[in-house]
Coordinates of C-alpha atoms in Angstrom, one line a residue:
X2 CA 8.0 -41.4 26.7
X3 CA 4.6 -42.2 25.2
X4 CA 3.4 -39.9 22.9
X5 CA 0.0 -39.7 21.1
X6 CA 0.0 -37.9 17.2
X7 CA -3.5 -36.6 16.7
X8 CA -4.2 -36.3 13.0
X9 CA -6.7 -35.8 10.7
X10 CA -5.4 -38.0 8.0
X11 CA -2.8 -40.4 7.7
X12 CA -1.3 -42.6 4.8
X13 CA -2.6 -44.1 2.4
X14 CA -4.7 -40.3 2.5
X15 CA -2.6 -37.9 0.3
X16 CA -1.4 -34.5 2.5
X17 CA 1.1 -32.8 4.3
X18 CA 0.2 -33.9 8.0
X19 CA -0.4 -37.5 6.9
X20 CA 3.5 -37.4 6.2
X21 CA 4.5 -35.4 8.9
X22 CA 2.7 -37.7 11.3
X23 CA 4.3 -41.0 9.6
X24 CA 7.7 -40.0 9.9
X25 CA 7.1 -38.4 14.0
X26 CA 6.1 -42.0 14.5
X27 CA 9.0 -43.7 12.5
X28 CA 11.6 -41.2 14.1
X29 CA 10.4 -41.3 17.5
X30 CA 9.9 -45.1 17.7
X31 CA 13.7 -45.1 16.6
X32 CA 14.7 -43.1 19.9
X33 CA 13.3 -45.6 21.9
X34 CA 9.7 -44.0 22.4
X35 CA 6.2 -45.5 22.3
X36 CA 4.0 -43.9 19.9
X37 CA 0.1 -44.1 19.2
X38 CA -1.4 -42.1 15.8
X39 CA -5.0 -41.4 16.4
X40 CA -6.6 -40.3 12.9
X41 CA -10.0 -39.8 11.3
X42 CA -11.7 -42.7 10.1
X43 CA -15.5 -42.8 10.2
X44 CA -15.3 -38.9 11.6
X45 CA -14.7 -38.0 7.8
X46 CA -18.3 -38.9 7.0
X47 CA -20.0 -36.9 10.3
X48 CA -20.7 -33.4 10.4
X49 CA -19.1 -30.7 12.1
X50 CA -19.5 -31.0 15.8
X51 CA -20.4 -35.1 15.9
X52 CA -17.2 -35.9 14.5
X53 CA -15.4 -33.7 16.9
X54 CA -17.2 -35.0 19.9
X55 CA -16.7 -38.4 18.6
X56 CA -13.0 -38.2 18.3
X57 CA -12.7 -36.7 21.5
X58 CA -14.3 -40.1 23.2
X59 CA -12.5 -42.2 21.0
X60 CA -9.0 -41.0 21.7
X61 CA -9.5 -40.6 25.5
X62 CA -7.9 -44.2 26.5
X63 CA -4.6 -43.1 24.6
X64 CA -4.8 -39.5 26.5
X65 CA -4.6 -41.5 29.5
X66 CA -1.6 -43.3 28.5
X67 CA 0.5 -40.7 26.8
X68 CA 2.8 -38.2 28.3
X69 CA 1.8 -35.2 25.9
X70 CA -0.1 -35.1 22.6
X71 CA 1.1 -33.5 19.2
X72 CA -1.6 -32.2 17.4
X73 CA -1.1 -31.5 13.5
X74 CA -4.0 -29.5 13.0
X75 CA -5.7 -26.0 15.1
X76 CA -9.4 -27.4 14.6
X77 CA -10.4 -31.0 13.1
X78 CA -8.5 -32.6 15.6
X79 CA -6.8 -29.6 17.4
X80 CA -10.0 -28.9 19.3
X81 CA -11.1 -32.2 20.6
X82 CA -7.4 -33.4 21.6
X83 CA -6.7 -30.1 23.5
X84 CA -9.8 -30.3 25.7
X85 CA -8.6 -34.0 26.4
X86 CA -5.4 -32.8 26.9
X87 CA -6.8 -30.2 29.5
X88 CA -9.5 -32.3 30.6
X89 CA -6.5 -35.0 31.8
X90 CA -3.6 -32.6 32.7
X91 CA -1.6 -34.0 29.6
X92 CA 0.8 -31.4 27.8
X93 CA -0.7 -30.2 23.9
X94 CA 1.8 -29.4 21.2
X95 CA -0.1 -28.2 18.1
X96 CA 1.5 -27.9 14.8
X97 CA -0.6 -25.2 12.8
X98 CA 0.1 -26.5 9.1
X99 CA -2.6 -24.9 7.1
X100 CA -5.2 -21.9 7.1
X101 CA -8.4 -24.2 8.0
X102 CA -10.8 -20.6 8.2
X103 CA -9.2 -19.3 5.0
X104 CA -9.5 -22.0 3.1
X105 CA -13.2 -22.6 4.3
X106 CA -14.1 -19.2 3.6
X107 CA -12.4 -19.3 0.2
X108 CA -14.6 -22.2 -0.9
X109 CA -18.0 -21.5 0.5
X110 CA -17.5 -17.8 -1.1
X111 CA -15.6 -18.5 -4.2
X112 CA -14.1 -15.0 -3.6
X113 CA -10.2 -15.4 -4.6
X114 CA -9.1 -13.6 -1.7
X115 CA -4.9 -13.7 -0.9
X116 CA -4.6 -15.7 2.3
X117 CA -2.5 -12.6 3.2
X118 CA -5.0 -10.2 3.2
X119 CA -7.7 -12.4 4.8
X120 CA -8.0 -11.7 8.1
X121 CA -8.0 -7.8 7.3
X122 CA -10.7 -7.6 4.8
X123 CA -13.4 -10.2 5.2
X124 CA -14.1 -10.9 9.0
X125 CA -17.7 -9.3 8.1
X126 CA -18.4 -11.4 5.8
X127 CA -17.7 -14.7 7.8
X128 CA -20.8 -16.8 8.2
X129 CA -21.5 -18.3 11.5
X130 CA -19.6 -21.2 11.1
X131 CA -16.8 -19.7 10.2
X132 CA -17.0 -17.2 13.3
X133 CA -17.2 -20.6 15.0
X134 CA -14.0 -22.1 13.6
X135 CA -12.3 -18.8 14.1
X136 CA -13.1 -18.8 17.8
X137 CA -12.6 -22.4 18.5
X138 CA -9.1 -21.9 16.5
X139 CA -8.3 -19.1 18.7
X140 CA -9.2 -21.4 22.1
X141 CA -6.8 -24.0 21.1
X142 CA -4.1 -21.7 20.4
X143 CA -4.5 -20.2 23.9
X144 CA -5.0 -23.4 25.9
X145 CA -2.0 -25.7 24.0
X146 CA 1.0 -25.7 25.9
X147 CA 3.0 -24.7 23.1
X148 CA 2.0 -23.6 19.3
X149 CA 4.5 -24.8 16.5
X150 CA 4.6 -22.6 13.0
X151 CA 6.8 -24.1 9.7
X152 CA 7.1 -20.3 8.7
X153 CA 7.2 -16.8 10.5
X154 CA 5.2 -15.5 7.2
X155 CA 2.3 -17.8 8.9
X156 CA 3.0 -16.8 12.6
X157 CA 3.3 -12.9 11.6
X158 CA -0.4 -13.3 9.8
X159 CA -1.9 -14.7 13.1
X160 CA -0.3 -12.6 15.6
X161 CA -3.0 -10.1 15.6
X162 CA -6.3 -11.7 14.4
X163 CA -5.2 -14.8 17.2
X164 CA -3.7 -12.5 19.7
X165 CA -0.5 -14.7 20.0
X166 CA 1.5 -11.8 21.8
X167 CA 1.8 -13.7 25.0
X168 CA 1.6 -17.6 23.6
X169 CA 4.4 -19.7 23.7
X170 CA 5.1 -20.2 19.9
X171 CA 7.9 -21.9 18.3
X172 CA 9.4 -22.6 15.0
X173 CA 10.4 -26.0 13.1
X174 CA 10.8 -26.0 9.7
X175 CA 9.6 -28.3 7.1
X176 CA 11.5 -31.2 5.9
X177 CA 14.1 -30.4 3.2
X178 CA 15.5 -34.1 2.2
X179 CA 18.6 -35.5 0.7
X180 CA 19.0 -35.1 -3.0
X181 CA 17.3 -37.7 -4.8
X182 CA 17.8 -39.3 -8.5
X183 CA 16.0 -37.8 -11.0
X184 CA 14.9 -38.6 -14.7
X185 CA 15.5 -36.1 -18.1
X186 CA 11.9 -35.4 -19.1
X187 CA 10.6 -36.5 -22.5
X188 CA 7.9 -33.6 -22.6
X189 CA 7.3 -30.4 -21.1
X190 CA 4.6 -31.2 -18.9
X191 CA 4.6 -29.3 -15.9
X192 CA 3.3 -31.0 -12.7
X193 CA 0.5 -29.2 -11.2
X194 CA -1.1 -32.7 -8.9
X195 CA -3.7 -30.6 -6.6
X196 CA -6.9 -30.8 -5.1
X197 CA -9.6 -29.0 -7.4
X198 CA -10.2 -26.3 -4.7
X199 CA -10.8 -22.6 -5.7
X200 CA -7.9 -21.3 -3.2
X201 CA -5.3 -23.9 -5.6
X202 CA -6.5 -21.4 -8.2
X203 CA -6.3 -23.7 -10.9
X204 CA -8.3 -21.7 -13.7
X205 CA -5.1 -19.6 -13.5
X206 CA -3.3 -22.5 -15.3
X207 CA -5.8 -22.6 -18.4
X208 CA -3.9 -21.4 -21.6
X209 CA -0.4 -20.7 -20.5
X210 CA 1.6 -22.1 -23.4
X211 CA 2.1 -25.9 -21.8
X212 CA 0.9 -28.8 -21.2
X213 CA -0.3 -29.1 -17.0
X214 CA -0.5 -32.2 -15.6
X215 CA -3.5 -31.9 -12.8
X216 CA -3.8 -35.6 -11.9
X217 CA -4.2 -36.3 -8.2
X218 CA -2.1 -39.4 -7.5
X219 CA -1.1 -41.0 -4.0
X220 CA 2.4 -39.6 -2.6
X221 CA 4.5 -42.4 -3.8
X222 CA 2.7 -41.8 -7.4
X223 CA 3.5 -38.0 -7.1
X224 CA 6.6 -38.2 -6.2
X225 CA 7.6 -40.9 -9.1
X226 CA 5.7 -38.1 -11.5
X227 CA 8.1 -35.2 -10.4
X228 CA 11.1 -37.1 -10.7
X229 CA 10.5 -37.9 -14.5
X230 CA 9.1 -34.4 -15.0
X231 CA 9.9 -31.4 -17.0
X232 CA 9.1 -28.9 -14.0
X233 CA 6.6 -28.2 -11.0
X234 CA 4.0 -25.2 -10.9
X235 CA 1.9 -24.0 -7.7
X236 CA 0.0 -20.8 -8.4
X237 CA -2.3 -20.9 -5.2
X238 CA -3.8 -18.2 -3.5
X239 CA -1.4 -18.9 -0.5
X240 CA 0.3 -21.6 0.6
X241 CA 2.4 -21.5 4.0
X242 CA 4.9 -24.3 3.1
X243 CA 4.4 -25.9 0.5
X244 CA 5.7 -29.8 0.3
X245 CA 5.0 -30.1 -2.9
X246 CA 7.6 -27.1 -4.2
X247 CA 10.1 -29.0 -1.6
X248 CA 10.0 -32.3 -3.2
X249 CA 10.6 -30.8 -6.6
X250 CA 13.9 -29.5 -5.2
X251 CA 15.0 -32.7 -3.9
X252 CA 14.6 -34.1 -7.4
X253 CA 16.7 -31.0 -9.0
X254 CA 13.5 -30.0 -10.9
X255 CA 12.9 -26.5 -12.2
X256 CA 9.4 -24.8 -10.3
X257 CA 7.0 -21.9 -11.0
X258 CA 5.9 -20.8 -7.3
X259 CA 3.4 -18.3 -6.0
X260 CA 4.5 -15.3 -4.2
X261 CA 2.3 -15.9 -1.7
X262 CA 3.9 -18.8 0.5
X263 CA 6.0 -18.6 3.4
X264 CA 9.0 -20.4 2.0
X265 CA 10.6 -17.5 0.3
X266 CA 13.6 -16.7 2.7
X267 CA 14.9 -20.5 1.9
X268 CA 13.8 -20.8 -2.0
X269 CA 13.6 -17.1 -3.2
X270 CA 17.2 -17.8 -5.2
X271 CA 16.3 -20.9 -7.0
X272 CA 12.4 -20.3 -7.4
X273 CA 10.6 -18.7 -10.4
X274 CA 8.0 -16.8 -8.4
X275 CA 4.4 -15.5 -10.1
X276 CA 1.7 -13.4 -9.0
X277 CA -1.2 -16.0 -8.8
X278 CA -3.8 -13.4 -9.9
X279 CA -1.5 -12.3 -12.8
X280 CA -2.4 -14.9 -15.6
X281 CA 0.0 -12.9 -18.1
X282 CA 2.7 -13.0 -15.6
X283 CA 2.2 -16.9 -15.0
X284 CA 2.0 -17.5 -18.6
X285 CA 5.3 -15.5 -19.6
X286 CA 7.0 -17.3 -16.7
X287 CA 5.8 -20.8 -18.3
X288 CA 6.9 -19.7 -21.6
X289 CA 10.4 -18.4 -20.6
X290 CA 11.2 -21.6 -18.8
X291 CA 10.5 -23.7 -21.6
X292 CA 13.8 -22.0 -23.4
X293 CA 16.0 -24.3 -23.1
X294 CA 19.1 -22.2 -21.6
X295 CA 16.6 -20.6 -19.1
X296 CA 15.8 -24.4 -18.1
X297 CA 19.5 -25.4 -17.9
X298 CA 20.5 -22.6 -15.7
X299 CA 17.4 -23.5 -13.2
X300 CA 18.7 -26.8 -12.9
X301 CA 22.0 -25.6 -11.9
X302 CA 20.9 -23.1 -9.0
X303 CA 18.8 -25.9 -8.0
X304 CA 21.4 -28.6 -7.7
X305 CA 23.7 -26.1 -5.8
X306 CA 20.8 -25.8 -3.7
X307 CA 21.8 -28.0 -0.6
X308 CA 20.0 -27.2 2.3
X309 CA 18.6 -29.9 4.5
X310 CA 16.1 -30.5 7.3
X311 CA 15.9 -34.1 8.1
X312 CA 12.3 -36.0 9.8
X313 CA 15.2 -36.3 12.5
X314 CA 16.1 -33.1 13.2
X315 CA 12.5 -32.5 13.2
X316 CA 11.5 -34.8 15.6
X317 CA 14.6 -33.7 17.7
X318 CA 13.2 -30.1 17.7
X319 CA 9.6 -31.1 19.0
X320 CA 11.1 -33.1 21.7
X321 CA 13.4 -30.4 22.7
X322 CA 10.1 -27.9 23.1
X323 CA 8.5 -30.6 25.1
X324 CA 11.0 -30.4 27.6
X325 CA 10.8 -26.3 27.5
X326 CA 7.1 -26.5 28.3

């Protein structure tokens, strides 16, 4: 088959969609499919609307060429790619990823609203742009041929506001890789490398009784840092399927994670879970993990976590979805 991957970011840019697009291209090409990737370049510097129209025009030759379009968000590339797919009669599969509307709202308002509460309590406070994002996202979800969620947690949150009852939705879990070589830490540094965004809740990491590494890195540098780290910490106001945590598991590193995430069914038994809006809870859990016996016990638990979900399996599951629509 001929597959077009539409993604806002692609290596060397860092982020979940970037790695997803890269690995789907590799796996599908292994199976003999032809794959082209169209990503934002100049679009990163264009205002909303203009960048969508520019991207729409840019991908038309590849849309005409492909058998289906695999889209890695619901707004930035999701809107123009779905429009192009409908216009030229191509099937469109959208993977939802994060929640762009919630992220936009939190960054604008500085309101530390939990993702799970967002659609119930903030709608009357949305800006004109945020209402537009909501309506466009709803249109994309209703006009794509299939929607892929990585967690039921997100699907359940979106069910009512976006009216998903009669829409074809599927689940494809994130990448859980084979265990990799890790190294004994030389000090008790908690890695929290992330973007300085409001919803990342970095203020909750101040004065927690340990050194926190917030430096942003390339994906390869981050992986190396995790492999040599003491532990990983993520305290965001909502994280649907955080690859950062799954990478820490691959390297058998203990982690502290926000309770506001969609991976709990998988990771609950090996996670140290915190309330992201309770600084005392976060500090207590950090201090607890700095105890050698507690730390060693967490290492044992994570070493016994052997569930895998490979990129090959993910690629095959998406092709199976395409065959059903």
